[in-house]
Tab-separated table of C-alpha atoms in Angstrom:
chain	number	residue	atom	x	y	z
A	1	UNK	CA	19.085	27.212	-23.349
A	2	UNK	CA	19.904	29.031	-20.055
A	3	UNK	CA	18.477	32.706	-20.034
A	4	UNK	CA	21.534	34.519	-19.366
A	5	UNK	CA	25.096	32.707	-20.720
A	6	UNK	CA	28.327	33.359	-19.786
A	7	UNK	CA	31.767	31.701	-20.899
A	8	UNK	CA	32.708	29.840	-17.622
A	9	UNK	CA	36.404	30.829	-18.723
A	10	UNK	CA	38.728	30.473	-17.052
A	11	UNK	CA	40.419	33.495	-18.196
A	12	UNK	CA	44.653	33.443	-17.417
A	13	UNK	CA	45.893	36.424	-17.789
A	14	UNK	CA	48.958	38.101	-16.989
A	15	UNK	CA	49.007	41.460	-14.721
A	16	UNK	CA	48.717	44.714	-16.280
A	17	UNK	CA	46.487	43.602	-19.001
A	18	UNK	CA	43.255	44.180	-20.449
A	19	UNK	CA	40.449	41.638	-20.163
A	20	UNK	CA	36.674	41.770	-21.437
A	21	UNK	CA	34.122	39.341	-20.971
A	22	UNK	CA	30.474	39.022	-22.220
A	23	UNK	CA	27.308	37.834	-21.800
A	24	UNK	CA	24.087	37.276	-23.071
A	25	UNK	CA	20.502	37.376	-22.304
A	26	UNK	CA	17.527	35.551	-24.016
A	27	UNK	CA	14.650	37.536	-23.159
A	28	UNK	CA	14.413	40.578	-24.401
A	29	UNK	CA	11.823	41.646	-21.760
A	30	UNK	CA	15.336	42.282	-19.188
A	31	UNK	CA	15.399	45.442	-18.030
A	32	UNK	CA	18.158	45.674	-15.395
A	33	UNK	CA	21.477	44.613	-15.219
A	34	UNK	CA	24.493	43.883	-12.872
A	35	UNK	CA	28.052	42.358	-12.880
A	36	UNK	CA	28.092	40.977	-9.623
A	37	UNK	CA	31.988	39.859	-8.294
A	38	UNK	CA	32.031	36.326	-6.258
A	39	UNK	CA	35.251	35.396	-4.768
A	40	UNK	CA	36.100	31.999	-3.779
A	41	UNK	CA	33.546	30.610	-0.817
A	42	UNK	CA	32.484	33.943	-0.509
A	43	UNK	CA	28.790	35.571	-1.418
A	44	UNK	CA	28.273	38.042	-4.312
A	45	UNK	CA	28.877	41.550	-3.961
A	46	UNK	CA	27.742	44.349	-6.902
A	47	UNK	CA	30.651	45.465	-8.708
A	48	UNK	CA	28.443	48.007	-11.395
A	49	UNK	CA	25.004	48.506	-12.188
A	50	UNK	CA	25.064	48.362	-16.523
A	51	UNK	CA	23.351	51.079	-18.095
A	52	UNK	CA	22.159	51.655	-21.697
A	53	UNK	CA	24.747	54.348	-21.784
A	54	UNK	CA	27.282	52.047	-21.005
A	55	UNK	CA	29.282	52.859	-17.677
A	56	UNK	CA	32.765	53.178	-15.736
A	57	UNK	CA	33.794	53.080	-12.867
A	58	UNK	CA	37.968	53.179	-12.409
A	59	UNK	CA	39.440	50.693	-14.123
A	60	UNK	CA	35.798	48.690	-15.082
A	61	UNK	CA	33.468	49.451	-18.013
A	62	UNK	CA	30.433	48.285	-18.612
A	63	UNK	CA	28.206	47.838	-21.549
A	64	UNK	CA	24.964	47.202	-22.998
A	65	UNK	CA	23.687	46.197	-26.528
A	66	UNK	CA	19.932	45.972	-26.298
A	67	UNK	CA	19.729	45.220	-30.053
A	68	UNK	CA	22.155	42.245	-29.288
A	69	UNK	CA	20.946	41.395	-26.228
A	70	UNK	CA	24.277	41.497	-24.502
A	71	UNK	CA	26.128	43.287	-21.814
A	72	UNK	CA	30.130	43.453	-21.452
A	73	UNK	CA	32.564	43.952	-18.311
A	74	UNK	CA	36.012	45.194	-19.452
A	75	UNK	CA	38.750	45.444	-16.710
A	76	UNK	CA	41.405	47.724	-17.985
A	77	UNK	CA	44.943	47.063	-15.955
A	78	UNK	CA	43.963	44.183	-14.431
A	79	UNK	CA	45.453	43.826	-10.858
A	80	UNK	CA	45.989	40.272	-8.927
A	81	UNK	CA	43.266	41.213	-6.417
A	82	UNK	CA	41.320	41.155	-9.681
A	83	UNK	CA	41.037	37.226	-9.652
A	84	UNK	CA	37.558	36.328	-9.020
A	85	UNK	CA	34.261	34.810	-10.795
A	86	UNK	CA	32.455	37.234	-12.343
A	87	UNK	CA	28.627	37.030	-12.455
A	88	UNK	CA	26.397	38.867	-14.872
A	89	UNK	CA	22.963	39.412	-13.736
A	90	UNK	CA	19.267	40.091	-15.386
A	91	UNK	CA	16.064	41.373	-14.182
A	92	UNK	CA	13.078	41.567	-15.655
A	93	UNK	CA	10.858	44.386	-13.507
A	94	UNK	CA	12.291	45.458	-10.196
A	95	UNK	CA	9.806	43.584	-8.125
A	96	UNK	CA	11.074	40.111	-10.113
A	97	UNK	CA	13.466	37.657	-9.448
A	98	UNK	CA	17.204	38.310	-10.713
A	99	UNK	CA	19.045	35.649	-13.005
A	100	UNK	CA	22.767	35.238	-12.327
A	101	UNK	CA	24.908	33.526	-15.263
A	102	UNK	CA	26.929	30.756	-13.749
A	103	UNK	CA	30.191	33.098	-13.767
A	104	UNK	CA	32.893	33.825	-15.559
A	105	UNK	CA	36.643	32.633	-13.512
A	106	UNK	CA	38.944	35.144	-14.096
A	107	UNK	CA	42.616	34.305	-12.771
A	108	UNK	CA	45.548	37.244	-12.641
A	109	UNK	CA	49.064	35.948	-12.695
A	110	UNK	CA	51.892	38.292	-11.829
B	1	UNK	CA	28.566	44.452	11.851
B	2	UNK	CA	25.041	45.632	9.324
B	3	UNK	CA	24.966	43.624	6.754
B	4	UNK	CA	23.208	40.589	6.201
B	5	UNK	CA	24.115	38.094	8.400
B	6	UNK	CA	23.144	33.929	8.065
B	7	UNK	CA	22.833	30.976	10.542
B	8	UNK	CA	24.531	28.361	10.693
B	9	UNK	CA	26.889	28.837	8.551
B	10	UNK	CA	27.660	25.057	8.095
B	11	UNK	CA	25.274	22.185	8.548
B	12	UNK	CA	25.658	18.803	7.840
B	13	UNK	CA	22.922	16.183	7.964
B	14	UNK	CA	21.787	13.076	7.433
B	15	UNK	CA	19.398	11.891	4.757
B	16	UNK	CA	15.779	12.127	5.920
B	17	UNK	CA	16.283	14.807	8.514
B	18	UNK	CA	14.878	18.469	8.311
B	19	UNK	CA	17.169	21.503	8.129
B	20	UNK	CA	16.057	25.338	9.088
B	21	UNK	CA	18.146	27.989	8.507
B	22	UNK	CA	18.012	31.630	9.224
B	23	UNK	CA	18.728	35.004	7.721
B	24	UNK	CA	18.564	38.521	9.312
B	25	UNK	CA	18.718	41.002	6.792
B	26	UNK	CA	19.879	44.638	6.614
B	27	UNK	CA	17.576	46.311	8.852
B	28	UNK	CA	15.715	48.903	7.005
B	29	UNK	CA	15.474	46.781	3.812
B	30	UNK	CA	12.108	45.296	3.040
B	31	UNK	CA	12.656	42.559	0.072
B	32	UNK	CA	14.895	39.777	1.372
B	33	UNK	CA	15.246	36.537	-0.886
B	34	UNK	CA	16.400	33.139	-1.288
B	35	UNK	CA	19.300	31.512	-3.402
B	36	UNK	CA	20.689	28.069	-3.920
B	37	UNK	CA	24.032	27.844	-5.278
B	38	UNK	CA	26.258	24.891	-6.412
B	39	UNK	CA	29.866	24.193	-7.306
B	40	UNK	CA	30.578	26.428	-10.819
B	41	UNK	CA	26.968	27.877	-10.688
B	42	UNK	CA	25.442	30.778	-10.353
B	43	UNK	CA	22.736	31.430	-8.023
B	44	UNK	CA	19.845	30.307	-8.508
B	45	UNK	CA	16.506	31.828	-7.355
B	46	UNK	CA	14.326	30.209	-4.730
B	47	UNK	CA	11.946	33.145	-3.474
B	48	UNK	CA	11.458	36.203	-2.089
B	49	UNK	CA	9.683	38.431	0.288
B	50	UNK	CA	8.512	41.758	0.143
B	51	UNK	CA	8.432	42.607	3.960
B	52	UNK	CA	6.316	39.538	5.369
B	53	UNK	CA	4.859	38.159	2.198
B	54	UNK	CA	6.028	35.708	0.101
B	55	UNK	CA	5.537	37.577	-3.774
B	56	UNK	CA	7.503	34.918	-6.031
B	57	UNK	CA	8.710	31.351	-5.464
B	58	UNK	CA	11.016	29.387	-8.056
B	59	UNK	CA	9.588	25.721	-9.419
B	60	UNK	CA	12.948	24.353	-7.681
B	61	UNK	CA	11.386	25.227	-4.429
B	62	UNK	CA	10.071	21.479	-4.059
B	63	UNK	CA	7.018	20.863	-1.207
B	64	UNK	CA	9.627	20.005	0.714
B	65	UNK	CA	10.846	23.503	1.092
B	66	UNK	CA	9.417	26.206	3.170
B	67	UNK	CA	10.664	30.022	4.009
B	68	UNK	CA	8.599	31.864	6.232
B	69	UNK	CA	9.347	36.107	7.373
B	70	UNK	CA	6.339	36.266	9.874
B	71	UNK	CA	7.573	39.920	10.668
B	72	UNK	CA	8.418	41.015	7.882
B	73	UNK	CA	12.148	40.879	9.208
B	74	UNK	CA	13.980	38.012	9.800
B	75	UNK	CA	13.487	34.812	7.372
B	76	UNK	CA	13.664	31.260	7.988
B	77	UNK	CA	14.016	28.212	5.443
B	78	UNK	CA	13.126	24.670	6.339
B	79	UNK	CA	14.267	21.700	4.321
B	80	UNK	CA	11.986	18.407	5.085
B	81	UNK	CA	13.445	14.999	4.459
B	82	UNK	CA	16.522	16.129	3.046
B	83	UNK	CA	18.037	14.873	0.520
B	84	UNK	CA	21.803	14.403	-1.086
B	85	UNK	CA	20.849	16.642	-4.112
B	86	UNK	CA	19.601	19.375	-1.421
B	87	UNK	CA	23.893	19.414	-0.713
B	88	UNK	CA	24.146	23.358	-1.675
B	89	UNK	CA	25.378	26.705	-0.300
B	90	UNK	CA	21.874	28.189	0.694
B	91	UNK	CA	22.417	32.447	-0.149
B	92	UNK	CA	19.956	35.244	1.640
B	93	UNK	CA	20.004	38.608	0.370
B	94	UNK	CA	18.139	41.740	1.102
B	95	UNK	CA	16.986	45.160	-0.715
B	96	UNK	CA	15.409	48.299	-0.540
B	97	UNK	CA	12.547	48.402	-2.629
B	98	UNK	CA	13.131	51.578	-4.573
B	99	UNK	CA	10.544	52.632	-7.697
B	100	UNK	CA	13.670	53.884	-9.623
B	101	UNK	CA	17.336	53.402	-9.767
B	102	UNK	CA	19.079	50.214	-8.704
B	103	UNK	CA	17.676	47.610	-6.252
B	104	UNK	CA	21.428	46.462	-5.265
B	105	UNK	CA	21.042	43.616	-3.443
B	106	UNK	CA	23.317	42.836	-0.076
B	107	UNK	CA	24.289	38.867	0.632
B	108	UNK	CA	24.525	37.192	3.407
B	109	UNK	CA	27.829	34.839	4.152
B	110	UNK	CA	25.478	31.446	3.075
B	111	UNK	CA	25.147	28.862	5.098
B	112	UNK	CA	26.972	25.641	3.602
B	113	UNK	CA	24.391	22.342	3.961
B	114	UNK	CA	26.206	19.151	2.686
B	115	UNK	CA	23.585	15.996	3.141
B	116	UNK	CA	25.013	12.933	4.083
C-alpha cells in the first residue's frame, strides 16, 4: 500500500462547477501537508499549505481529518486554466523527506 | 530569473554511459533535494541536502547514483552505467529551513533523461 493515495481521476468536468478531490495518508506520524499543482511537462508548484483548521484561499479549500487520516482540495467555480494534476503531499518532521501521491488529472471543458 | 534553475534540460544516452546533471537552487535557501518522476507518478524522493551535507537518501538511490553539494550551493547528480529503467524526469527543489510554518519547496524545470 502506497503511503499517501490519490484517485488518479481523471476528473471531466464542465466549467463553472464544483470539484473535490481527496486523499489519504497511512501514517499517522504526518505532520505537514500540501496540494501541490503540476501542469503538463511542467514541475510542481504549491497551490496551499493544509492546515488542521482547514483553509481557503479564493476559489480553493482545503481540509484535514486527522482522525481519518485524510486531507481534501475543493475548487469551487472551476475555470479552464484549472486543468492540471493535482498532487497531495505528506511530511513527516520538517527536516524529512516529503511524499507526493501520484496526482489527481483534473480536465475543465468549456 | 531566481528560481531554481536545472541543467540540461534534456539528455539522452546510451546504455552503459554515465549522466551528471546539475541544479542551482534559490540562492538563500539551504535544503535543496532530489526527485525522480515518471509518466502518471508522483515524485518520488531521492535525497536531500541541508546546505553541503547529505541528511537523507531514498533506498531507490541505487550505488550507481551519486549527488554531491560540495558548497553547500549548487548540487550535482551522477548516474553510472545507466540504464533504460533510469529513463525519468530527474526534479531539484530547494527550501528555507524554517523551525515553524511551511517549508514550501521551489522546483526546478527537471531535466528529461531518456536511456537508449
Amino acid at each position: 500500500r502506497k503511503e499517501v493515495e490519490q484517485d488518479p481521476g481523471p476528473f471531466n468536468v464542465p466549467e463553472g462547477a464544483t470539484v473535490a478531490f481527496n486523499c489519504t495518508y497511512s501514517n499517522s506520524a504526518s505532520q505537514s501537508f500540501f496540494w501541490y499543482r503540476q501542469d503538463c511537462r511542467k514541475e510542481p508548484k504549491l497551490l496551499m499549505s493544509v492546515y488542521s483548521s482547514g483553509n481557503e484561499d479564493g476559489r480553493f479549500t482545503a481540509q484535514l481529518n486527522r482522525a481519518s487520516q485524510y486531507i481534501s482540495l475543493l475548487i469551487r467555480d472551476s475555470k479552464l486554466s484549472d486543468s492540471a494534476t493535482y498532487l497531495c503531499v505528506v511530511t513527516r518532521s520538517s527536516a524529512s523527506k516529503i511524499i507526493f501521491g501520484s496526482g489527481t488529472r483534473l480536465s475543465i471543458r468549456p | 530569473d531566481t528560481g531554481v534553475s536545472q541543467d540540461p534540460r534534456h539528455k539522452i544516452t546510451k546504455r552503459g554511459q554515465n549522466v551528471t546533471f546539475r541544479c542551482d537552487p534559490i540562492s538563500e535557501h539551504n535544503r535543496l533535494y532530489w526527485y525522480r518522476q515518471t509518466l502518471g507518478q508522483g515524485p518520488e524522493f531521492l535525497t536531500y541536502f541541508q546546505n553541503e551535507a547529505q541528511l537523507e537518501k531514498s533506498r531507490l538511490l541505487s550505488d550507481r547514483f551519486s549527488a554531491e553539494r560540495p558548497k553547500g550551493s549548487f548540487s550535482t547528480l551522477e548516474i553510472q552505467r545507466t540504464e533504460q529503467g533510469d529513463s525519468a524526469m530527474y526534479l531539484c527543489a530547494s527550501s528555507l529551513a524554517r523551525t515553524s510554518g511551511s517549508n514550501e519547496q521551489f522546483f526546478g524545470p527537471g531535466t528529461r533523461l531518456t536511456v537508449l
